Amino acid sequence: YPWNHAYCGDIDICGLKRPQSYYRNVLWDAGQKLSIFVQPPEPTFEENPDRLDWSKWHWQDVVDRWNWAGYEGEPLNVEVYCAHERVELFLNGNSLGVRETNRGTEWIARWSVPYEPGILKAVASDGNGEADTQELITAGQPEEIRLTADRTQIMANGQDLSYVMVELLDERGNRDRTAGNLVEFQIEGPGTILAVGSSDPMSTESYQQPRRKAYMGRCMVVVKAGEDPGKIRLHASSEGLSPAVVTIGSNGR
């Protein structure tokens, strides 16, 4: 306690991919073939004294984030998972070198990068030239909420669901991965909030209350259809942020 779900595994409790899932994309040549992750300068969680008993299941402590205020100039370990022949890393347009990626490197390229805010960009290439790019961007303070429903049309059968991703964005539309704001939810129309949640494995918040602290700048709401057709509107608000609303159509059988 307060751990209530594991931090290992490919998919978290909100159905989001964890770092090792992106690595498996590279190994199996399926899905996203280039990803950037950073080892935090301080551990995300306290070291588990029983780690050796479960180390074969765990993954290294890395996150897809380039917001490290207070660590300017400090070297950070960067890992790039790459299914291509080589990858070059750039920080604010300046090359940090090229690394080959193959079976011998286990398809991982590593750098030690002195932190400075901006854009950390990986450019992968094969024999035919540039093949893929990915980047991490230093986000500003959150300014607004974005709601994205996986299904904007559901059935009015009292059972159908729509999963709504909640993201906290800066003024340029980048998710602030450091944001942990409390977000409040309200619903109108023929539907209910079935559950709220986040990927935080140590959160003790209720899954039934219409509020949740964001974790790494996002959380999730599960909307359940009623038995009457109509428009369901989910509203999200948080102190100091522009609110958001998403509309989900609930259709008759």
Backbone as a ProteinNet text record, in pm:
[ID]
protein_1_A
[PRIMARY]
YPWNHAYCGDIDICGLKRPQSYYRNVLWDAGQKLSIFVQPPEPTFEENPDRLDWSKWHWQDVVDRWNWAGYEGEPLNVEVYCAHERVELFLNGNSLGVRETNRGTEWIARWSVPYEPGILKAVASDGNGEADTQELITAGQPEEIRLTADRTQIMANGQDLSYVMVELLDERGNRDRTAGNLVEFQIEGPGTILAVGSSDPMSTESYQQPRRKAYMGRCMVVVKAGEDPGKIRLHASSEGLSPAVVTIGSNGR
[TERTIARY]
85.8	0	90	53.8	-70.9	-69.3	29.3	27.5	-100.3	-169.1	-291.6	-291.7	-191	-166.8	-19.3	29.9	172.6	215.1	343.3	398.5	469.7	475.2	534.4	424.6	462.5	364.3	361.4	297.9	295	185.9	73	-43	-84.5	-111.6	-150.5	-302.1	-350	-489.9	-584.8	-533.3	-615.2	-602	-533.7	-517.9	-409.6	-320.8	-213.3	-85.5	-9.1	115.8	221.9	292.5	407.3	534.8	648.4	770.5	808	796.1	836.9	751.2	628.4	542.8	597.8	652.2	714.2	840.2	912.2	1030	989.9	881.2	836.5	788.8	736.2	705	829.2	942.4	1068	1114.1	1107.5	1154.1	1075.3	943.5	857.7	825.6	890.7	872.9	724.8	655.3	511.6	476.9	395.6	357.9	469.1	476.4	573.4	714.9	801.9	935.6	1045.3	1007.8	1106.9	1044.7	1111.3	1058.9	1173.9	1146.5	1247	1198.5	1288.9	1257.9	1376.9	1345.6	1446.4	1441.6	1558.2	1564.5	1556.5	1457.8	1445	1569.5	1606.7	1723.4	1701	1576.5	1540	1441.5	1448.5	1357.9	1211.5	1133.1	989.9	923.7	966.5	912.8	1028.9	1002.7	1104.1	1143.8	1271.4	1320.9	1252.2	1206.1	1141.7	1249.4	1249.8	1353.6	1349.4	1237.4	1223.6	1247.3	1311.9	1325.4	1387.3	1488	1554.9	1460	1354.3	1259.2	1170.3	1156.5	1067.5	1133.2	1267.7	1336.6	1317.4	1290.7	1273	1145.1	1054.8	929.4	932.9	1025.6	1019.8	1089.8	1070.2	1139.5	1211.9	1316.5	1390.4	1299.9	1334.1	1255.7	1281.7	1196.8	1209.8	1071.7	1070.7	945.8	965.2	854.2	859.7	835.7	935.9	918.3	1048.9	1037	1154.1	1124.3	1067.4	1042.9	1117.3	1230.7	1311.6	1361.4	1268.5	1304.9	1387.3	1493.3	1582.1	1702.1	1702.9	1815.1	1889.6	1879.2	1945.8	2096.4	2150.3	2293.5	2331.1	2239.2	2267.1	2252.2	2344.4	2333	2217.7	2136.6	2025.4	2048	2016.1	2030.3	1909.2	1936.5	1831	1843.2	1730.6	1724.6	1634.3	1680.6	1599	1581.7	1457.5	1426.8	1404.8	1481	1482	1489.6	1397.2	1395	1468	1530.6	1603.2	1753.9	1832.9	1975.6	2053.9	2012.9	2086.8	1992.1	2032.9	1951.5	2042.7	2003.1	2076.1	1988.1	2047.6	1972.2	2010	1908.1	1928.5	1865.2	1930.3	1871.8	1871.3	1750.7	1733.1	1812.4	1808.5	1872.8	2018.6	2081.1	2222.7	2239	2319.5	2338.1	2416.6	2370.3	2439.3	2506.2	2508	2576.7	2483.4	2544.6	2472.2	2507.6	2406.4	2428.6	2368.5	2437.3	2379.1	2285.6	2179.9	2087.3	2067.9	2093.2	2085.4	2073.3	2083.8	2071.6	2179.8	2299.7	2408.9	2383.2	2310.6	2277.9	2142.4	2080.5	1945.3	1845.2	1874.7	1785.3	1762.2	1860.4	1853.9	1978.7	1960.1	2071	2064.9	2181.1	2185.6	2275.7	2232.5	2309.8	2302.1	2402.9	2397.1	2385.6	2274.7	2243.4	2228	2312.5	2291.7	2155.5	2074.6	1937.7	1933.7	1857.7	1813.7	1676.3	1586.5	1450.7	1453.2	1348.8	1337.6	1285.7	1348.3	1302.9	1414.5	1387.5	1477.9	1421.5	1497.5	1445.9	1536.1	1474.8	1546.6	1509.9	1611.5	1591.3	1654.3	1572.4	1620.4	1638	1734.2	1758.3	1798.6	1772	1813.4	1899.2	1925	2006.4	1948.1	1816.2	1749.5	1731.2	1791.5	1781.2	1690.7	1643.6	1561.4	1436.1	1409.5	1297.2	1189.5	1228.5	1131.2	1186.1	1096.2	1136.3	1040.3	1092.7	1012.1	1076.1	996.1	1051.6	977.8	1051.8	995.1	1010.3	904	902.1	880.6	958.1	937.3	806	711.3	580.5	583.5	496.9	478.6	374.7	336.5	234.1	101.1	20.2	-107.5	-199.9	-267.6	-358.8	-501.5	-516.4	-648.8	-661.7	-786.1	-817.5	-862.4	-818	-868.3	-934.4	-1054.8	-1128	-1137.1	-1102	-1108.2	-1178.6	-1295.8	-1372	-1329.7	-1310	-1274.2	-1392.1	-1514.3	-1634.8	-1727.7	-1761.7	-1853	-1997.1	-2019	-2153	-2162.2	-2256.8	-2276.9	-2424.8	-2457.5	-2594.3	-2664.9	-2790	-2869.6	-2931.6	-2845.3	-2893.9	-2865.8	-2821.5	-2791.5	-2661.3	-2583.2	-2458.9	-2339.9	-2364.3	-2254.8	-2167.9	-2038.6	-1941.7	-1862.2	-1819.1	-1722	-1612.2	-1487.9	-1372.7	-1318.5	-1315.9	-1278.3	-1142.5	-1043.3	-911.6	-912.5	-856.2	-848.5	-701.8	-668.4	-529.1	-519.9	-411.9	-385.1	-276.5	-311.2	-225.2	-174.2	-54.3	-2.6	-59.4	-14.7	-71.9	-42.9	55.4	88.7	26	-53.6	-119.5	-37.7	72.1	153.7	106.6	97.3	59.6	171.1	135.2	231.7	242	347.8	363.9	399.3	417.3	440.1	311	202.4	78.8	4.1	-37.4	-116.6	-240.6	-295.9	-411.8	-532.5	-613.9	-741	-841.8	-904.8	-1003.6	-1140.2	-1240.5	-1377.9	-1462.3	-1557.4	-1640.1	-1788.2	-1863	-2008.5	-2063.3	-2180.4	-2239.2	-2384.7	-2428.9	-2568.5	-2617	-2745.3	-2801.7	-2819.6	-2859.3	-2894.9	-2773.6	-2689.5	-2571.7	-2521.5	-2428.9	-2370.6	-2219.5	-2151.7	-2008.2	-1993.4	-1946.7	-1931.7	-1807.4	-1697.9	-1573	-1479.4	-1386.6	-1275.2	-1147.7	-1036.8	-912.3	-792.1	-674.8	-549.4	-450.3	-335.2	-232.5	-143.4	-173.1	-91.9	-111.4	-8.9	-26.9	-39.7	-15.8	-22.6	-138.8	-226.8	-341.3	-442.2	-491.8	-595.6	-730.6	-742.4	-867.4	-975.5	-1099.9	-1213.2	-1230.4	-1268	-1298.6	-1442	-1522.3	-1663	-1693.3	-1604.5	-1629.8	-1599.6	-1673.3	-1656.3	-1539.2	-1423.9	-1303.9	-1181.5	-1068.3	-945.3	-824.9	-717.3	-592	-527.4	-480.9	-411	-279.1	-236.1	-105.7	-30.4	85	161.1	74.8	-12.4	-90.2	-214.1	-261.6	-383.6	-453.1	-580.5	-660.3	-771.5	-865.3	-966.9	-1102	-1207.3	-1345.2	-1416.1	-1490.7	-1570.7	-1716.8	-1776.6	-1915.7	-2002.9	-2112.6	-2204.7	-2337.2	-2384.5	-2512	-2629.2	-2734	-2860.7	-2943.5	-3072.5	-3159.7	-3239.6	-3223.8	-3291.5	-3190.5	-3227.5	-3136.9	-3124.1	-3016.6	-2994.4	-2846.7	-2816.1	-2677	-2628	-2515.6	-2450.4	-2334.7	-2329.4	-2220.5	-2140.9	-2012.4	-1922.4	-1843.3	-1851.6	-1780.5	-1663.1	-1550.3	-1432.5	-1382	-1347.6	-1296.5	-1187.5	-1098.2	-990.9	-949.9	-920.8	-890.2	-774.3	-798.1	-694.6	-681.5	-759.3	-750.7	-879	-867	-986.2	-1058.3	-1192.1	-1267.2	-1286.4	-1342.7	-1367.1	-1496.1	-1553	-1673	-1662.3	-1710.8	-1717.9	-1860.1	-1910.9	-2046.8	-2042.3	-2123	-2130.8	-2276.5	-2298.6	-2433.9	-2473.7	-2591.4	-2645.1	-2766	-2755.2	-2853.5	-2944.7	-3067.9	-3164.1	-3128.3	-3182.8	-3152.7	-3225.4
-118.5	0	124.2	224.1	242	185.8	103	44.1	-37.2	-12.1	-87.9	-153.6	-126.9	-206.8	-194.1	-288.9	-297.5	-192.8	-156.1	-61.1	-133.9	-267.3	-344.4	-380.8	-454.4	-491	-392.2	-431.9	-350.1	-244.2	-272.9	-184	-148.1	-18.9	21.3	11.8	52	33	114.7	218.8	298.7	253.2	142.7	91.6	160.4	233.6	306.8	223.6	239.5	164.9	218.2	125.7	160.6	151.9	203.3	204	69.2	-39.6	-169	-214.3	-163.3	-197.4	-136.6	-14.1	48.6	-26.7	-78.7	-158.9	-286.1	-347.7	-469.3	-439.4	-320	-279.5	-290.3	-247.6	-251.4	-395.7	-475.8	-613.8	-694.2	-672.3	-751.2	-679.8	-563.3	-490.1	-465.6	-418.5	-393.3	-265.9	-181.4	-57.5	46.4	131.6	240.7	184.7	225.9	167.9	258.4	370.9	463.6	534.1	530.1	593	646.8	756	819.1	813.4	772.8	772	825	879.4	944.8	885.9	858.6	813.5	934.6	941.6	1057.2	1075.9	1200.4	1224.1	1175.6	1167	1107.4	995.4	882.7	771.2	812.8	759.3	788.6	737.7	620.5	561	513.4	496.2	443.9	302.7	271.2	138.8	31.4	-72.3	-183.1	-275.8	-302.7	-388.6	-531.1	-572.8	-708.1	-713.1	-609.5	-597.4	-721.1	-780.8	-895.3	-1012.6	-1017.3	-1127.8	-1114.8	-991.8	-974.7	-900.5	-887.3	-803.8	-852.6	-983	-1030.4	-976.1	-922.1	-868.7	-717	-652	-506.9	-446.4	-316.5	-241.9	-126.9	-77.6	33.6	156.3	241.3	360.5	466.8	470.5	569	626.9	750.5	819	895.8	919.3	995.5	1143	1206.4	1342.5	1419.6	1548.1	1636.8	1765.9	1750.3	1859.7	1826.2	1891.1	1860.8	1991.6	2080.7	2209.5	2185.9	2264.1	2251.3	2163.2	2094.5	2006.7	2056.8	2186.4	2241.9	2214.6	2162.1	2131.3	1996.1	1931.6	1800	1691.7	1595	1489	1393.5	1366.2	1271.9	1157.4	1036.8	920.4	909.4	905.6	898.4	765.3	695.8	570.4	589	542.2	544.7	401	357.6	224.5	240.6	165.6	192	62.3	43.8	-74.1	-50.1	65.8	99.9	79.9	105.1	74.6	167.7	292.4	390	501.7	575.7	686.8	799.8	920.9	1040.7	1119.9	1170.2	1245.4	1392.4	1478.6	1622.8	1687.7	1788.7	1872.2	2015	2067.7	2203.4	2225	2122.9	2133.8	2094.9	2072.2	2037.3	1885.4	1827.7	1683.5	1637.5	1530.6	1469.6	1339.2	1311.4	1193.3	1089.4	996.5	888.3	757.6	672.3	540	435.9	323.3	211.6	134.5	79.3	-3.8	-134.8	-243.4	-376.4	-478.8	-605	-709.7	-695.1	-654.4	-638.9	-531.5	-426.7	-318.9	-341	-455.4	-487.8	-381.8	-318.3	-220.6	-98.7	-68.5	48.7	133.9	263.5	358.6	445.6	475.7	549	671.4	777.7	900.7	952.9	1028.7	1110.6	1254.7	1319.2	1450.5	1554.8	1658.7	1768.2	1834.1	1843.5	1891.9	2040.3	2072.8	2209.5	2201.3	2293.1	2287.8	2300.2	2246.5	2257.5	2130.4	2090.8	1974.3	1871.4	1753.3	1639.2	1553.1	1539.4	1476.4	1362.5	1249.1	1133.8	1118.5	1100.5	1080.3	947	851.9	718.6	710.1	627.8	612.8	469.6	432.4	304.4	332.5	228.9	247.6	345.6	361.5	450.6	592	623	757.8	763.5	885.1	906.5	820.8	752.9	659.5	699.3	769.1	796.3	905.4	979	1078.4	1073.7	1102.8	1119.4	1230.2	1297.5	1403.3	1416.7	1465.5	1505.1	1655.8	1722.6	1868.9	1913.2	2010	2068	2145.5	2101.8	2168.3	2282.7	2380.3	2486.9	2447.9	2543.4	2517.2	2485.2	2395.9	2363.5	2483.9	2498	2609.7	2563.7	2443.2	2397.4	2247.1	2200.4	2058.6	2014	1896.2	1836.3	1702.9	1682.2	1557.2	1486.1	1356.9	1278	1146.7	1126.6	1003.4	899.5	775	670.9	636.4	660.9	639.7	758.6	827.9	941.7	902	775.5	722.4	587.4	576.4	451.1	415.2	294.6	246	278.2	322.1	354.3	226.4	138.3	9.6	-9.8	97.8	88.5	18.3	-17.1	-90.8	-37.1	24.8	64.6	171.1	170.6	257.5	340.2	456.4	537.7	576.8	555	588.3	724.5	818.8	956	987.8	1017.4	1056.6	1205.2	1237.1	1374.5	1415.3	1523.4	1568.6	1715.3	1750.4	1887.8	1943.5	2047.6	2098.3	2238.2	2267.7	2403.9	2488.5	2612.9	2703.8	2662	2573.4	2526.4	2390.1	2338.8	2211.5	2090.5	2111.2	1999.3	1953.3	1821.9	1770.5	1795	1852.1	1874.1	1746.6	1671.4	1542.8	1555.8	1678.8	1699.6	1737.3	1758.8	1812.5	1706.9	1746.4	1658.6	1728.5	1820.2	1898.9	1811.2	1854.4	1787.4	1832.5	1736.3	1765.8	1718.7	1807.2	1776.6	1749.3	1655.3	1616.4	1630.5	1669.9	1674.7	1615.6	1553.6	1492.9	1534.8	1556.2	1587.6	1503.2	1475.4	1390.9	1248.4	1157.3	1019.8	928.3	963	882	909.4	827.9	843.4	825.7	876.4	850.8	718	618.8	486.9	480.7	543	537	646.1	683.4	770.9	702.1	733.1	668.6	738	696	743.2	628.6	650.4	546.4	544.6	627.9	634.7	507.4	423.6	297.9	316	439.8	464.3	555.5	586.3	670.9	595.1	662.5	603.5	671.4	745.4	813.9	713.8	752.3	667.8	662	545.1	529.7	573.3	598.3	632.3	781.9	857.4	1000.3	1075.7	1184.6	1254.7	1353.3	1308	1391.6	1300.9	1356.9	1278	1369.7	1340.3	1409.7	1348.6	1435.1	1386	1321.3	1225.8	1162.4	1173.7	1239.5	1268.6	1344.8	1430.1	1517.9	1459.5	1343.5	1288.3	1194	1172.3	1074.3	1028.9	948.7	890.3	886.6	903.8	891.9	787.8	699.1	600.3	644.3	670.8	715.4	597.1	578.3	467.5	521.3	459.2	500.2	462.2	544.5	507.3	430.4	422.5	349.1	441.2	571.5	668.4	728.7	742.8	804.8	954.6	1012	1155.2	1186.8	1311.7	1356.3	1360.6	1295.3	1298	1397.4	1488.2	1586.5	1571	1545.8	1536	1666.2	1730.5	1855.7	1828.9	1892.5	1880.7	2019.7	2039.7	2169.5	2147.4	2245	2242.8	2386.7	2416.6	2554	2608.9	2724.6	2791.4	2745.2	2644.6	2593.3	2619.9	2634.2	2645.2	2511.7	2512.5	2386.4	2324.9	2204.6	2134.3	2056	2024.7	1942.2	1851.8	1729.3	1639	1585.3	1571.3	1522.1	1380.9	1295.1	1155.2	1125.7	1079.3	1045.6	908	901.2	773.7	740.3	635.2	606.9	490.5	499.4	393.7	266	156.1	26.2	7.9
0	0	0	-81.5	-157.6	-300.2	-336.4	-470.3	-489.7	-600.4	-627.6	-765.3	-844.4	-964.2	-1001.4	-1076.4	-1105.4	-1207.6	-1203.4	-1298.3	-1412.7	-1405.1	-1513.6	-1614.2	-1716.7	-1817.9	-1932.8	-2041.4	-2163	-2161.6	-2097.8	-2103.2	-1961.1	-1937.1	-1801.9	-1783.3	-1667.9	-1632.7	-1720.4	-1785.1	-1876.5	-2021.4	-2042.1	-2178.1	-2258	-2189.8	-2257.4	-2259	-2364.8	-2379	-2282.1	-2219.5	-2137.5	-2222.8	-2170.9	-2252.7	-2312.1	-2233.3	-2286.7	-2404	-2412.4	-2525.4	-2654.5	-2644.5	-2761.5	-2803.3	-2705	-2736.3	-2810.9	-2770.4	-2837.9	-2980.8	-3002.7	-3139.8	-3228.3	-3172.9	-3247.5	-3268.6	-3161.7	-3171.4	-3274.5	-3276	-3363.6	-3494.7	-3515.6	-3641	-3669.2	-3565.8	-3578.2	-3503.4	-3563.3	-3495.8	-3504.4	-3404.7	-3403.4	-3395.1	-3487.6	-3498.1	-3444.3	-3385.2	-3330	-3211	-3095.2	-2973.9	-2890.6	-2817.9	-2731.9	-2587.6	-2497.8	-2355.3	-2276	-2159	-2075.5	-1935	-1879.6	-1740.6	-1649.2	-1559.2	-1470.5	-1384.4	-1356.1	-1269.6	-1126.8	-1085.9	-957.8	-985.5	-912.6	-940	-935	-1027.8	-1028.6	-901.4	-855	-733	-645.9	-518.1	-428.9	-471.9	-452.1	-487.1	-403.6	-470.8	-400.8	-343.9	-212.9	-154.3	-207.2	-264.6	-318.8	-468.9	-521.5	-666.9	-731.3	-668.5	-729.6	-750.4	-671.7	-684.9	-806.7	-858.2	-972	-1087.4	-1084.3	-1182.8	-1326.8	-1345.4	-1482.8	-1545.2	-1464.2	-1516.1	-1530.6	-1465.1	-1461.8	-1583.4	-1602.7	-1706.7	-1640.6	-1705.9	-1647	-1633.1	-1540.7	-1509.5	-1615.3	-1718.3	-1824.8	-1856.9	-1906.6	-1941.2	-2071.7	-2142.5	-2268.3	-2237.7	-2181.4	-2129.6	-2141.4	-2177.8	-2183.5	-2106.6	-1988.7	-1893.5	-1764.6	-1741.5	-1623.1	-1561.9	-1527	-1468	-1341.8	-1326.9	-1212	-1239	-1354.6	-1388.8	-1512.9	-1541.2	-1657.6	-1649.8	-1758.9	-1764.4	-1707.5	-1637.8	-1579.5	-1686.6	-1691.2	-1792	-1761	-1862.1	-1851.1	-1949.4	-1906.8	-1993.1	-2085.1	-2213.8	-2315.8	-2388.5	-2404.8	-2479	-2600.3	-2714.4	-2835.2	-2883.4	-2893.5	-2946.6	-3096.8	-3174.6	-3319	-3398.6	-3491.9	-3577.9	-3709.5	-3723.3	-3845.5	-3824.8	-3928.4	-3922.7	-3831.4	-3826	-3745.1	-3704.3	-3603.9	-3557.2	-3510.3	-3541.4	-3500	-3405.3	-3298.6	-3198.4	-3206.6	-3198.2	-3204.3	-3081.4	-3029.2	-2924.8	-2975.2	-2995	-3046.6	-3176.1	-3262.2	-3393.7	-3398.2	-3284.1	-3279.4	-3266.4	-3355.9	-3355.7	-3232.9	-3173.1	-3059.7	-3100.6	-3229.6	-3278.3	-3336.1	-3410.7	-3476.7	-3407.2	-3388	-3332.2	-3427.1	-3441.6	-3514.8	-3422.2	-3480.5	-3404.6	-3478.6	-3407.5	-3466.6	-3355	-3391	-3289.5	-3182.1	-3223.5	-3128.4	-3024.3	-3060.5	-2965.2	-2899.7	-2932.3	-2885.4	-2928.6	-3042.5	-3104.2	-3015.2	-2929.9	-2842.5	-2864.3	-2882.9	-2888.4	-2763.2	-2707.9	-2580.6	-2592	-2524.8	-2513.7	-2370.4	-2330.9	-2210.3	-2257.4	-2222.8	-2280.1	-2169.6	-2168	-2071.9	-2099.9	-1998.6	-2020	-2051	-2151.7	-2176.4	-2239.8	-2206.4	-2261.9	-2413.8	-2475.5	-2620.6	-2683.2	-2793.4	-2869.8	-2879.7	-2829.8	-2843.7	-2956	-3063.1	-3185.2	-3229.5	-3261.6	-3316.7	-3463.7	-3546.8	-3690.1	-3727.2	-3768.1	-3805	-3955.6	-3997.9	-4141.4	-4173.5	-4297.4	-4353.3	-4475.8	-4554.8	-4673.4	-4772.7	-4769	-4864.4	-4811.8	-4696.3	-4641.1	-4519.1	-4487.7	-4368.8	-4373.2	-4259	-4254.9	-4155.8	-4048	-3942.1	-3851	-3786.4	-3687.3	-3569.1	-3452.1	-3331.6	-3249.9	-3167.3	-3085	-2953.2	-2853.7	-2725.3	-2713.8	-2670.6	-2664.4	-2520.6	-2477.1	-2344.7	-2346.1	-2266	-2261	-2160	-2183.9	-2087.5	-1983.6	-1900.9	-1801	-1870	-1811.8	-1874.5	-1879.8	-1994.5	-2015.5	-2041.9	-2095.5	-2135.5	-2122.1	-2128	-2122.6	-2260.8	-2300.9	-2424.3	-2391.7	-2445.7	-2428.2	-2562.7	-2563.5	-2685.5	-2655.5	-2716.7	-2696.8	-2799.3	-2753.6	-2850.1	-2940.9	-2890.8	-2971.9	-2948.6	-3053.9	-3042.1	-3071.6	-3107.8	-3128.7	-3056.3	-2963.9	-2891.1	-2893.1	-2848.9	-2849.7	-2717.9	-2727.6	-2607.9	-2552.5	-2501.7	-2450.8	-2302.2	-2235.3	-2092.9	-2060.9	-2162.7	-2140.3	-2219.4	-2333.3	-2421.9	-2355.8	-2392.1	-2325.7	-2425.7	-2378.9	-2451.6	-2353	-2393.3	-2308.9	-2353.5	-2261.5	-2294.4	-2231.7	-2316.9	-2269.4	-2235.4	-2119.9	-2071.3	-2070.5	-2140.6	-2148.1	-2110.4	-2042.3	-2002.8	-2094.2	-2169.4	-2275.7	-2245.1	-2296.2	-2285.3	-2398.2	-2410.2	-2509.3	-2652.6	-2672.1	-2807.1	-2838.3	-2743.5	-2766.3	-2727.6	-2652.7	-2606.3	-2468.9	-2450	-2318.2	-2218.2	-2103.6	-1997	-1914.3	-1935	-1868.4	-1720.1	-1672	-1529.4	-1456.7	-1529.5	-1471.3	-1391	-1270.2	-1184.8	-1132.4	-1212.8	-1171	-1142.3	-1046.5	-1020.1	-1124.4	-1192.2	-1296.6	-1248.1	-1260.1	-1219.9	-1344.2	-1330.7	-1445	-1413	-1513.9	-1507.1	-1636.7	-1626.5	-1745.3	-1757.4	-1879.1	-1905.5	-2022.5	-2021.7	-2124.9	-2076.4	-2167.6	-2129.7	-2111.3	-2015.5	-1986.6	-1846.8	-1800.3	-1667	-1675.1	-1571.9	-1557.4	-1484.1	-1553.8	-1492.4	-1404.3	-1449.8	-1373.7	-1421.6	-1333.3	-1369.2	-1322.4	-1386.7	-1347.2	-1407.3	-1363.3	-1420.1	-1417	-1477.4	-1483.2	-1359.9	-1262.2	-1140.9	-1058	-1042.2	-969.1	-818.5	-769.2	-625.7	-586.7	-681.8	-650.9	-564.4	-461	-375.7	-398.1	-507.9	-539.1	-579.5	-556.1	-591.7	-743.2	-792.7	-934.5	-965.3	-861	-881.5	-869	-807.3	-791.8	-922.1	-950	-1077.3	-1076.7	-1033.1	-1029.8	-1025.7	-1074.3	-1072.4	-1092.2	-1021.4	-1047.8	-1171.6	-1258.8	-1376.9	-1335.4	-1413.9	-1394.7	-1526.3	-1521.4	-1642.8	-1743.4	-1689.9	-1775.3	-1836.6	-1784.4	-1841.6	-1743.5	-1769.6	-1695.9	-1790.2	-1738.2	-1827.2	-1757.9	-1838.5	-1791.9	-1877.9	-1814.1	-1886.9	-1879.8	-1995.4	-2004.7	-2045.6	-1972.2	-1999.6	-2052.7	-2158.2	-2217.4	-2128.2	-2132	-2071.3	-2173.9	-2149.1	-2241.9	-2331.7	-2314.3	-2400.2	-2497.2	-2624.3	-2720.8	-2695.7	-2745.6	-2731.3	-2729.8	-2698.1	-2693.5	-2548.8	-2525.7	-2394.6	-2402.5	-2307.7	-2304.7	-2175.1	-2190.6	-2076	-2065.5	-1950.4	-1925.3	-1831.2	-1857.7	-1772.1	-1737	-1610	-1565.7	-1462.2	-1453.3	-1354.6	-1327.8	-1204.6	-1165.9	-1248.6	-1310.5	-1387.5	-1531.3	-1572	-1708.8	-1785.2	-1916.9	-2000.9	-2000	-1976.5	-1969.1	-2106.5	-2107.4	-2233.5	-2223	-2338	-2344.3	-2467.2	-2454.4	-2568.3	-2575.8	-2697.8	-2720.2	-2776.8	-2716.2	-2759	-2794.5	-2913.9	-2955.6	-2903.9	-2841	-2793.3	-2879.1	-2957.1	-3061.1	-3024.6	-3069.8	-3045	-3118.4	-3068.3	-3128.9	-3261.4
[MASK]
+++++++++++++++++++++++++++++++++++++++++++++++++++++++++++++++++++++++++++++++++++++++++++++++++++++++++++++++++++++++++++++++++++++++++++++++++++++++++++++++++++++++++++++++++++++++++++++++++++++++++++++++++++++++++++++++++++++++++++++++++++++++++++++

